[in-house]
XYZ file of C-alpha atoms in Angstrom:
656
model
C -51.498 64.113 -18.910
C -48.321 65.472 -19.038
C -45.046 63.975 -17.698
C -41.863 65.684 -17.582
C -38.929 63.158 -18.792
C -35.294 63.882 -17.813
C -32.863 61.637 -19.111
C -29.712 60.814 -20.643
C -29.568 58.928 -24.016
C -29.613 55.784 -22.557
C -32.596 55.396 -20.884
C -34.840 58.227 -22.346
C -36.113 55.975 -25.312
C -37.199 52.793 -23.391
C -38.590 55.437 -20.400
C -40.256 57.912 -23.263
C -42.117 54.979 -25.430
C -43.510 53.416 -21.954
C -45.071 56.357 -21.026
C -46.591 57.487 -24.274
C -48.080 53.885 -24.062
C -49.607 54.914 -21.073
C -51.075 57.762 -22.436
C -48.654 60.386 -20.970
C -47.822 63.232 -22.887
C -43.726 63.856 -22.609
C -41.822 66.841 -22.339
C -37.992 65.406 -22.477
C -35.360 67.150 -21.075
C -31.346 66.736 -20.810
C -30.240 67.836 -17.759
C -31.390 68.540 -14.109
C -31.204 71.742 -14.164
C -33.053 72.660 -17.308
C -35.547 70.455 -15.794
C -35.994 72.341 -12.943
C -36.218 75.431 -15.111
C -39.288 73.562 -17.110
C -41.052 72.497 -13.776
C -40.938 75.940 -12.674
C -42.311 77.632 -15.770
C -45.106 74.573 -15.871
C -45.501 72.068 -13.614
C -46.152 68.747 -14.074
C -47.956 66.268 -12.115
C -45.285 63.287 -12.976
C -41.470 63.558 -12.928
C -39.547 60.539 -13.958
C -35.549 62.002 -13.670
C -32.703 59.617 -14.701
C -29.401 61.501 -13.373
C -26.581 59.601 -14.724
C -24.349 56.668 -13.170
C -23.030 59.642 -11.061
C -26.144 60.139 -9.323
C -27.518 62.943 -7.863
C -30.998 61.777 -7.878
C -30.910 62.969 -4.305
C -30.397 66.479 -4.474
C -32.628 66.662 -7.554
C -35.637 65.632 -5.373
C -34.831 67.826 -2.549
C -34.846 70.511 -4.925
C -37.968 70.344 -6.762
C -39.967 69.763 -3.432
C -38.988 73.337 -3.082
C -40.529 74.554 -5.941
C -44.019 75.929 -5.682
C -46.459 72.418 -6.823
C -42.847 70.643 -6.234
C -44.783 69.013 -2.873
C -47.623 67.513 -5.006
C -45.680 66.197 -8.015
C -44.608 62.150 -8.095
C -41.022 61.759 -8.824
C -39.847 58.589 -10.139
C -36.208 58.197 -9.597
C -34.133 56.099 -12.506
C -31.193 54.890 -9.797
C -27.802 52.949 -11.149
C -27.585 51.118 -7.892
C -29.863 49.448 -6.238
C -27.850 49.212 -3.039
C -30.226 50.335 0.679
C -28.172 52.798 1.217
C -29.076 54.494 -2.173
C -32.656 53.967 -1.980
C -33.159 54.779 1.192
C -30.717 58.742 0.619
C -33.212 59.101 -2.449
C -36.549 58.041 -0.589
C -35.383 60.418 2.118
C -34.918 63.317 -0.153
C -38.808 63.173 -1.130
C -38.469 60.482 -4.300
C -41.716 58.566 -4.118
C -40.371 55.646 -5.911
C -37.402 54.034 -7.850
C -36.994 52.048 -10.951
C -33.528 50.086 -11.672
C -32.003 51.378 -14.590
C -32.258 48.338 -16.867
C -36.116 47.869 -16.008
C -37.852 46.074 -18.533
C -40.741 47.770 -20.149
C -43.070 45.642 -18.039
C -41.525 47.378 -14.920
C -41.669 50.290 -15.875
C -45.526 50.458 -16.738
C -45.558 48.712 -13.804
C -43.974 52.077 -12.092
C -45.996 54.447 -14.023
C -49.369 53.093 -13.006
C -48.483 52.732 -9.615
C -47.844 56.439 -9.466
C -51.239 56.964 -12.047
C -52.768 55.476 -8.965
C -51.214 57.635 -6.712
C -51.788 60.656 -8.398
C -55.577 59.756 -8.705
C -56.346 58.970 -5.420
C -54.419 61.893 -3.532
C -56.010 64.505 -2.486
C -53.112 67.015 -3.836
C -54.010 66.432 -7.040
C -56.678 69.723 -6.287
C -53.236 71.639 -5.914
C -53.036 71.613 -9.610
C -56.656 74.057 -10.131
C -54.343 76.861 -9.669
C -51.769 75.810 -11.801
C -51.599 76.426 -15.571
C -53.065 74.059 -17.254
C -55.592 72.498 -14.617
C -58.374 72.300 -17.109
C -56.645 70.618 -19.537
C -54.888 67.993 -17.396
C -58.656 67.248 -15.627
C -59.815 66.723 -19.208
C -57.412 64.465 -19.711
C -58.085 62.742 -16.625
C -61.310 62.589 -17.541
C -60.713 60.919 -20.646
C -58.359 58.117 -19.556
C -59.610 57.799 -16.221
C -61.910 54.713 -17.265
C -58.905 53.107 -19.471
C -56.666 53.842 -15.894
C -58.940 52.138 -13.603
C -59.909 49.406 -15.957
C -56.225 48.291 -16.585
C -54.979 49.363 -12.939
C -55.646 45.581 -11.676
C -54.414 44.141 -14.479
C -51.459 46.113 -14.163
C -51.429 45.346 -10.702
C -51.574 41.614 -11.227
C -48.934 41.059 -14.202
C -46.453 43.291 -12.169
C -42.916 41.789 -11.996
C -42.444 41.864 -8.636
C -44.684 40.778 -5.350
C -46.847 43.388 -4.258
C -48.606 42.925 -0.713
C -51.069 46.196 0.286
C -51.706 46.049 4.004
C -53.886 48.183 6.308
C -53.093 50.033 9.391
C -52.286 46.481 11.273
C -50.139 44.971 8.842
C -52.883 42.670 7.692
C -52.812 41.949 3.944
C -55.952 44.026 2.248
C -54.869 41.794 -1.477
C -51.601 40.664 -3.139
C -51.103 40.173 -6.666
C -50.169 37.085 -8.668
C -46.380 37.461 -8.341
C -46.934 37.617 -4.268
C -48.261 34.068 -4.597
C -46.053 32.881 -6.942
C -42.880 34.294 -4.482
C -44.107 32.899 -1.325
C -46.722 30.416 -1.925
C -50.180 32.179 -0.731
C -53.168 32.375 -2.680
C -54.945 35.447 -2.130
C -57.750 33.694 -0.088
C -54.891 32.192 2.039
C -53.073 35.742 2.942
C -56.408 37.943 3.251
C -56.610 39.139 6.674
C -52.862 37.678 8.193
C -50.189 39.977 9.094
C -47.390 39.480 6.180
C -44.484 39.422 9.292
C -46.771 36.161 10.448
C -46.412 34.579 6.500
C -43.180 35.360 5.341
C -40.350 36.437 7.755
C -38.460 33.703 9.400
C -38.460 33.762 13.137
C -34.493 34.471 13.475
C -35.732 37.775 11.876
C -38.869 38.755 13.476
C -37.432 41.844 15.259
C -36.347 43.002 11.945
C -40.056 42.782 10.758
C -41.784 44.373 13.428
C -38.986 47.199 12.927
C -40.192 47.291 9.323
C -44.030 47.404 10.644
C -43.035 50.083 12.956
C -41.494 52.065 10.240
C -44.801 52.199 8.328
C -46.941 53.168 11.189
C -44.899 56.039 11.426
C -45.382 56.342 7.816
C -41.652 56.079 6.898
C -40.725 54.805 3.842
C -37.929 52.168 3.681
C -35.905 49.576 1.593
C -34.000 47.008 2.653
C -32.411 43.635 1.276
C -33.549 40.797 3.439
C -34.603 36.913 3.649
C -38.202 36.256 3.216
C -39.713 32.065 3.778
C -42.046 30.489 1.551
C -44.938 28.761 2.639
C -43.115 26.075 2.562
C -40.112 26.630 4.598
C -37.211 27.035 1.857
C -35.898 30.967 2.452
C -35.928 33.427 -0.489
C -33.627 36.280 -0.738
C -35.683 39.433 -1.184
C -35.057 43.241 -1.781
C -38.015 45.217 -0.031
C -39.555 48.533 -0.808
C -42.209 49.576 1.837
C -44.381 53.020 1.222
C -47.028 54.569 3.753
C -50.577 54.771 1.885
C -51.921 58.389 2.955
C -55.695 60.082 2.601
C -54.938 63.112 3.596
C -52.873 63.699 7.067
C -54.163 60.013 7.877
C -52.263 56.756 7.692
C -54.297 54.417 6.301
C -52.067 51.264 5.241
C -48.839 50.244 3.245
C -47.777 48.418 0.464
C -44.358 46.387 0.306
C -42.935 45.363 -2.995
C -40.991 42.425 -3.040
C -38.386 41.542 -5.802
C -36.408 37.818 -5.877
C -32.850 38.601 -5.895
C -32.023 34.873 -5.114
C -30.295 34.605 -8.408
C -28.308 37.983 -7.972
C -27.381 36.861 -4.490
C -26.208 33.436 -5.645
C -24.245 35.582 -8.263
C -22.812 37.613 -6.055
C -21.507 34.586 -3.963
C -19.951 33.082 -6.838
C -18.124 36.166 -7.783
C -16.831 36.522 -4.388
C -16.213 33.211 -3.582
C -14.547 33.312 -7.671
C -12.895 36.424 -5.938
C -11.457 34.214 -3.238
C -10.012 31.744 -5.237
C -8.195 34.248 -7.227
C -6.878 35.919 -4.461
C -5.872 33.026 -3.173
C -4.030 31.404 -5.810
C -2.847 34.804 -6.786
C -0.962 35.302 -3.247
C 0.343 31.686 -2.759
C 1.585 31.090 -6.394
C 4.616 29.702 -5.842
C 5.626 31.903 -8.607
C 6.418 35.988 -8.384
C 3.173 37.382 -9.956
C 2.544 41.025 -10.340
C -0.243 43.106 -12.629
C 0.227 45.996 -14.595
C -1.820 48.844 -16.221
C -1.924 50.504 -19.563
C 0.936 53.166 -17.912
C 3.181 50.156 -17.022
C 2.282 51.028 -13.272
C 2.349 48.005 -11.096
C -1.047 48.203 -9.459
C -0.670 45.032 -7.336
C 2.051 41.929 -6.864
C 1.787 38.557 -4.666
C 3.774 37.754 -2.269
C 6.384 35.874 -3.773
C 7.424 38.567 -6.051
C 7.809 40.642 -2.990
C 10.197 37.824 -1.560
C 12.081 37.649 -4.630
C 12.850 40.815 -5.619
C 13.595 41.932 -1.492
C 10.946 44.787 -1.801
C 7.901 46.008 0.265
C 4.123 46.285 -0.832
C 4.136 49.488 -0.321
C 7.506 50.090 -2.455
C 5.607 48.637 -5.692
C 1.939 49.477 -5.319
C 2.123 52.113 -8.149
C 5.577 51.976 -8.883
C 6.252 52.428 -12.744
C 7.559 48.835 -14.090
C 11.200 50.281 -15.733
C 11.965 51.301 -11.600
C 12.650 47.476 -11.787
C 15.510 47.786 -13.344
C 15.538 44.883 -15.610
C 15.464 45.919 -18.950
C 14.361 42.810 -20.889
C 10.916 42.714 -18.362
C 10.186 46.560 -18.966
C 10.392 45.282 -23.092
C 8.378 42.598 -22.421
C 5.571 44.613 -20.075
C 5.428 46.755 -23.510
C 4.878 44.324 -25.841
C 2.126 42.744 -23.454
C 0.478 46.206 -23.810
C 0.712 45.502 -27.843
C -0.376 42.359 -27.528
C 2.366 40.176 -27.218
C 3.015 37.256 -25.387
C 6.766 37.232 -24.302
C 9.374 34.594 -22.766
C 12.731 34.273 -21.705
C 15.430 33.399 -18.856
C 18.113 35.045 -18.134
C 19.700 36.989 -14.960
C 17.608 39.453 -13.006
C 19.096 43.082 -13.327
C 18.500 44.793 -10.295
C 17.815 48.022 -9.808
C 19.783 48.025 -6.278
C 22.045 45.351 -5.338
C 21.306 42.174 -4.315
C 21.973 38.283 -4.696
C 22.255 37.004 -7.631
C 18.437 36.008 -9.222
C 17.957 33.927 -11.967
C 14.353 34.147 -13.721
C 12.152 32.631 -15.730
C 9.406 35.425 -16.746
C 6.629 35.244 -19.112
C 4.618 38.692 -19.921
C 1.360 38.457 -21.336
C -1.668 40.875 -21.940
C -4.914 41.170 -20.071
C -8.167 41.896 -22.133
C -11.231 43.485 -21.256
C -14.844 41.466 -22.278
C -14.479 43.506 -25.191
C -11.278 42.231 -26.107
C -9.591 45.238 -25.600
C -5.881 45.328 -24.092
C -6.202 46.958 -20.454
C -3.037 46.301 -18.916
C -0.698 43.049 -18.872
C 0.586 40.041 -16.278
C 3.991 39.387 -15.651
C 5.094 36.261 -13.986
C 8.546 35.493 -12.694
C 10.184 32.114 -11.279
C 13.245 32.106 -9.284
C 15.596 29.335 -10.873
C 18.648 30.442 -9.821
C 19.141 26.857 -8.315
C 17.983 24.995 -10.941
C 20.445 26.762 -13.016
C 23.013 26.850 -10.754
C 22.736 23.205 -10.157
C 22.719 22.990 -13.889
C 26.483 24.599 -13.945
C 27.528 22.314 -11.333
C 26.601 19.141 -12.649
C 28.306 20.154 -15.819
C 31.187 20.588 -13.394
C 30.762 17.301 -12.342
C 30.296 15.740 -15.841
C 33.393 17.135 -16.494
C 35.118 16.002 -13.849
C 33.411 12.388 -14.216
C 34.927 12.096 -17.558
C 37.946 13.068 -16.432
C 37.882 10.263 -13.699
C 36.722 7.968 -16.068
C 39.360 8.177 -18.417
C 42.017 8.114 -15.457
C 40.077 4.883 -14.397
C 40.427 3.216 -18.036
C 44.340 3.986 -17.780
C 44.361 2.428 -14.800
C 42.233 -0.723 -15.513
C 44.337 -1.133 -18.738
C 47.288 -0.955 -16.642
C 46.219 -3.582 -14.152
C 45.014 -5.618 -16.856
C 48.432 -5.569 -18.444
C 50.082 -6.526 -14.884
C 47.843 -9.186 -14.632
C 48.970 -10.863 -17.578
C 52.588 -10.405 -16.382
C 51.784 -11.789 -13.134
C 49.967 -15.091 -14.944
C 53.094 -15.121 -17.028
C 55.398 -15.322 -14.244
C 53.027 -17.823 -12.443
C 53.073 -20.035 -15.314
C 57.116 -19.604 -15.701
C 57.439 -20.765 -11.779
C 55.428 -23.525 -12.647
C 57.564 -24.562 -15.303
C 60.783 -23.502 -14.242
C 60.740 -24.387 -10.324
C 58.296 -27.351 -10.353
C 60.489 -29.737 -12.250
C 63.504 -28.952 -10.359
C 61.723 -28.793 -7.208
C 60.470 -32.399 -7.723
C 64.061 -33.623 -8.863
C 65.351 -32.268 -5.271
C 62.639 -34.188 -3.821
C 63.555 -37.168 -5.648
C 67.287 -37.019 -4.505
C 66.296 -35.920 -0.917
C 64.166 -39.362 -1.037
C 66.876 -41.994 -2.108
C 69.368 -40.340 0.461
C 66.783 -40.919 3.246
C 65.942 -44.167 1.875
C 70.102 -45.082 2.056
C 70.077 -45.794 -1.860
C 73.053 -43.295 -2.184
C 74.680 -44.154 0.908
C 74.650 -44.308 4.620
C 74.025 -40.907 6.301
C 74.818 -40.423 9.989
C 72.249 -39.216 12.003
C 73.078 -35.077 11.554
C 72.701 -35.873 8.072
C 69.630 -37.598 8.329
C 68.208 -34.546 10.024
C 69.483 -31.866 7.597
C 67.692 -33.722 4.621
C 64.732 -34.210 6.819
C 64.717 -30.645 7.367
C 65.708 -29.650 3.488
C 63.006 -31.990 2.416
C 60.764 -29.915 4.032
C 61.611 -26.700 3.118
C 61.564 -28.514 -0.549
C 57.910 -29.524 0.311
C 56.765 -26.128 1.637
C 57.976 -24.789 -1.753
C 56.471 -27.236 -3.682
C 53.095 -26.403 -1.643
C 54.034 -22.587 -3.039
C 54.358 -22.982 -6.081
C 51.246 -25.533 -6.559
C 48.828 -22.466 -4.472
C 50.067 -19.990 -6.666
C 49.773 -22.151 -9.874
C 45.707 -22.619 -8.790
C 45.305 -19.076 -7.897
C 46.304 -17.849 -11.164
C 44.157 -20.404 -12.926
C 41.250 -19.642 -11.293
C 42.122 -15.680 -12.019
C 42.789 -16.425 -15.457
C 39.146 -18.315 -16.098
C 41.087 -21.165 -16.780
C 39.845 -23.455 -14.073
C 36.894 -25.758 -15.590
C 33.777 -26.413 -13.505
C 32.676 -30.382 -13.668
C 28.964 -30.612 -11.584
C 28.085 -34.002 -10.939
C 25.441 -35.162 -8.339
C 27.463 -35.600 -4.872
C 27.317 -38.308 -2.127
C 27.682 -35.712 1.210
C 28.042 -38.144 3.526
C 30.657 -40.404 1.540
C 32.520 -37.150 0.459
C 32.422 -35.480 3.934
C 33.921 -39.568 5.380
C 36.509 -39.429 2.873
C 37.776 -35.955 3.626
C 37.941 -36.405 6.783
C 40.435 -39.754 6.304
C 42.349 -37.592 4.418
C 43.094 -34.733 6.907
C 43.353 -37.201 9.401
C 47.150 -37.545 10.001
C 47.799 -34.147 9.938
C 45.362 -33.555 12.626
C 46.928 -36.477 14.861
C 50.357 -34.886 14.101
C 48.645 -31.431 15.926
C 47.024 -33.802 18.996
C 43.232 -32.641 17.268
C 40.647 -34.961 17.251
C 38.315 -35.004 14.163
C 34.003 -35.168 14.348
C 31.475 -35.711 11.774
C 28.041 -34.435 12.839
C 25.667 -34.826 9.589
C 21.534 -33.439 11.200
C 18.516 -33.231 9.501
C 17.984 -34.599 5.661
C 21.301 -34.312 4.067
C 20.817 -33.454 0.234
C 22.002 -35.201 -2.401
C 23.648 -31.771 -4.306
C 24.916 -30.932 -8.112
C 28.246 -29.423 -7.813
C 32.109 -30.109 -8.627
C 33.240 -32.340 -5.687
C 36.702 -31.880 -6.567
C 36.482 -28.185 -5.782
C 34.465 -28.764 -3.166
C 36.917 -31.458 -1.516
C 39.594 -29.023 -2.303
C 38.212 -25.982 -0.686
C 36.921 -28.171 2.992
C 40.854 -29.570 2.447
C 41.752 -25.655 3.221
C 39.799 -25.167 5.959
C 40.664 -28.408 7.626
C 44.287 -28.252 7.536
C 44.247 -24.747 8.894
C 41.976 -25.765 11.702
C 44.571 -28.780 12.316
C 47.270 -25.786 12.082
C 45.795 -23.278 14.132
C 43.585 -25.578 16.833
C 45.703 -26.297 19.646
C 44.996 -29.665 19.630
C 41.746 -29.539 20.323
C 38.529 -31.098 18.602
C 37.847 -30.363 15.491
C 33.650 -30.559 14.043
C 32.911 -30.782 10.449
C 28.770 -30.222 10.637
C 26.830 -30.657 7.833
C 23.028 -29.683 7.661
C 20.400 -28.772 4.925
C 20.482 -24.467 4.169
C 17.603 -22.518 3.174
C 16.217 -23.383 -0.759
C 17.433 -27.071 -0.602
C 20.484 -26.340 -0.410
C 23.448 -27.411 1.612
C 25.601 -25.774 4.751
C 29.306 -27.426 5.662
C 30.821 -26.020 8.930
C 33.977 -26.512 10.058
C 34.303 -25.481 13.911
C 37.790 -25.201 15.989
C 38.352 -24.322 19.178
C 42.054 -22.292 18.307
C 43.421 -19.341 18.623
C 40.774 -17.558 17.180
C 40.973 -14.659 14.361
C 40.349 -10.530 15.524
C 38.218 -8.482 14.147
C 40.428 -6.136 12.873
C 41.942 -9.282 10.189
C 38.645 -11.450 9.294
C 38.024 -8.936 6.495
C 42.222 -9.408 5.295
C 42.074 -13.433 5.576
C 40.595 -14.092 2.393
C 43.408 -12.007 0.307
C 46.163 -13.393 -1.337
C 49.360 -14.237 0.617
C 47.789 -13.161 3.959
C 48.416 -14.932 6.977
C 47.302 -14.094 11.195
C 47.829 -15.563 14.103
C 50.916 -18.200 14.927
C 50.980 -21.900 14.029
C 53.783 -24.473 14.348
C 53.383 -24.619 10.705
C 53.515 -22.002 8.311
C 51.692 -21.754 5.191
C 51.586 -20.405 2.016
C 49.069 -17.372 2.878
C 46.904 -18.334 -0.485
C 44.628 -21.499 0.729
C 41.612 -19.241 2.121
C 42.079 -17.049 -0.794
C 41.733 -19.695 -3.208
C 38.853 -21.491 -1.376
C 36.549 -18.114 -1.520
C 37.149 -18.101 -5.496
C 36.337 -21.638 -6.239
C 33.307 -21.265 -3.521
C 32.587 -18.368 -5.761
C 32.803 -20.411 -8.955
C 30.530 -23.024 -7.510
C 27.844 -20.230 -6.704
C 28.841 -20.899 -3.276
C 29.339 -18.769 -0.133
C 32.243 -19.085 2.233
C 31.893 -17.080 5.616
C 33.404 -17.332 8.957
C 33.037 -16.239 12.587
C 35.661 -16.200 14.950
C 36.629 -14.910 18.368
C 40.403 -14.728 19.617
C 40.788 -17.197 22.462
C 37.657 -19.049 21.352
C 38.143 -20.742 18.416
C 36.972 -19.880 14.598
C 33.607 -21.257 12.370
C 34.053 -21.571 9.011
C 30.772 -21.720 7.108
C 30.742 -23.484 2.921
C 27.227 -22.402 1.864
C 26.397 -24.952 -1.564
C 23.138 -24.182 -3.556
C 21.034 -27.351 -4.677
C 22.574 -26.889 -8.567
C 20.314 -27.768 -11.215
C 18.481 -31.370 -10.930
C 18.820 -31.482 -7.207
C 16.674 -34.079 -4.722
C 16.985 -34.093 -1.412
C 17.441 -37.548 0.066
C 16.168 -38.102 3.848
C 19.268 -39.540 6.152
C 18.913 -40.562 10.010
C 21.137 -37.757 11.984
C 23.745 -39.273 13.772
C 27.263 -38.464 15.078
C 30.689 -40.016 14.472
C 34.283 -39.478 15.986
C 37.027 -40.477 14.021
């Protein structure tokens, strides 16, 4: 038997080997045109043609069928695309069967064996009797027919695709072992059953009937679809269906089923990978563009379009050098040389636009063989970051200047504080002694030691004594404040009996309260704790608060209230119903020499300032609540101190 092989160097060797192994004498031609010329000279029963990746198989089949004896030949086309449209065009053009370009030896021999079966059974073989070499072909057939028939069964069973032969009513005549493996039906199970009933899913029943109708009409068909296994799971398959004719009559058809599940999964994985890549590419927070070896932009994401202020139509296919930035152009050229380049700097726009500072990276893109096929450029807008850094540097410089100025002012303030402390010390030494002497002489005058005074003289001396007493109080307060600020006030903590301290305190302040017409009340509630603190400093704070309450209390009752505070501490409140303090003055009353409101007696304006600083030395807090016309509440909150313990006392209230 003679076969005509038309193929390029890629597939020639495997095809020629398989044909020769089957006993065919092969005539080889390189091009389709040469093959047609050879067939016209000496027809061949079997023609195997590979027109290459550019196609042309359908045209070859049509031209061969127009050649005398061309209709009797069996045409097997090697296709580089297995898509349904490609295969359908080949079958419509007259091809009997097709073969994938990367088919295995077993697949090639299976297709050739089926071609042999077709040639031997087809009446058109008689046409060869009028052709030159008919007697030689008959002799060859007689020599090989026995072998072919013996091997046909083995080839049918060992074919790598599932094959089912059906009659005109779509009932199975026979199936091969691959069909059994693919769909789970044995030959006994399948024989006599309709193929659609066995392997077509319910939702594709209409498709199955359409295929059957095509077979009944004698049409070849190919498609990719889904079929079901006997256990119900679905399988992706490609189906090739060809009618079987005897003379002019249709006796049945055969279907070839190839499992393409792995390919479909690969295609799905590829689509998923492409979708992920596309999402990453388009949604990237940095600008990305791809360029080819001619330095033309082939793709750009939305972020890059936004950065450059360009449209996709402007960038697609645009040469990189039209971007305007010479550094980027140089970096893309380095990428084509296989180098990766990174830099940061201001982007040089080809046209006017806002300032843009970028961080850029250009790298090569390689194919599977490692050859550079283009490159990728990644641009990140760092304008805000760089400008922020510049602003921070300016602010740091300004901050350093301000800090230097503050250090200078601090030194000046410290110098002033030292001068004030020296002044206070001088006042204490130079003023306190003569004031004390003046007060001594005033006492002597009032007692008559230096002679009797008339009423006017006595009143004058009393006014002088009062002014001198105020001056001495001022000197004493100033001295206390200077000691506190100089850190020379020592705290001597001891365990304090709160009740005893408060009762003694109220006894001391009672004459002043009576002079202003106020009644003193002491309220001790709850469990009164013993606290560890400096009683002298606590007494000094409370004396200042009570003195102010008496002076500004308008002769109304003054309440001293003691109760436990959070954390085992102690809260002591001094409450009056006097003139009160306005909200605008509350923040200033603890400042030096600040006096608010009016009183019958003047003060130094240092009492509250000294009290707050003493409270801080005791780790205590001094708070105030006041309302004009309704009075004030000063609250001293003392911590328990080290080794504090709580001594329960009954709550009571007493008036002094």
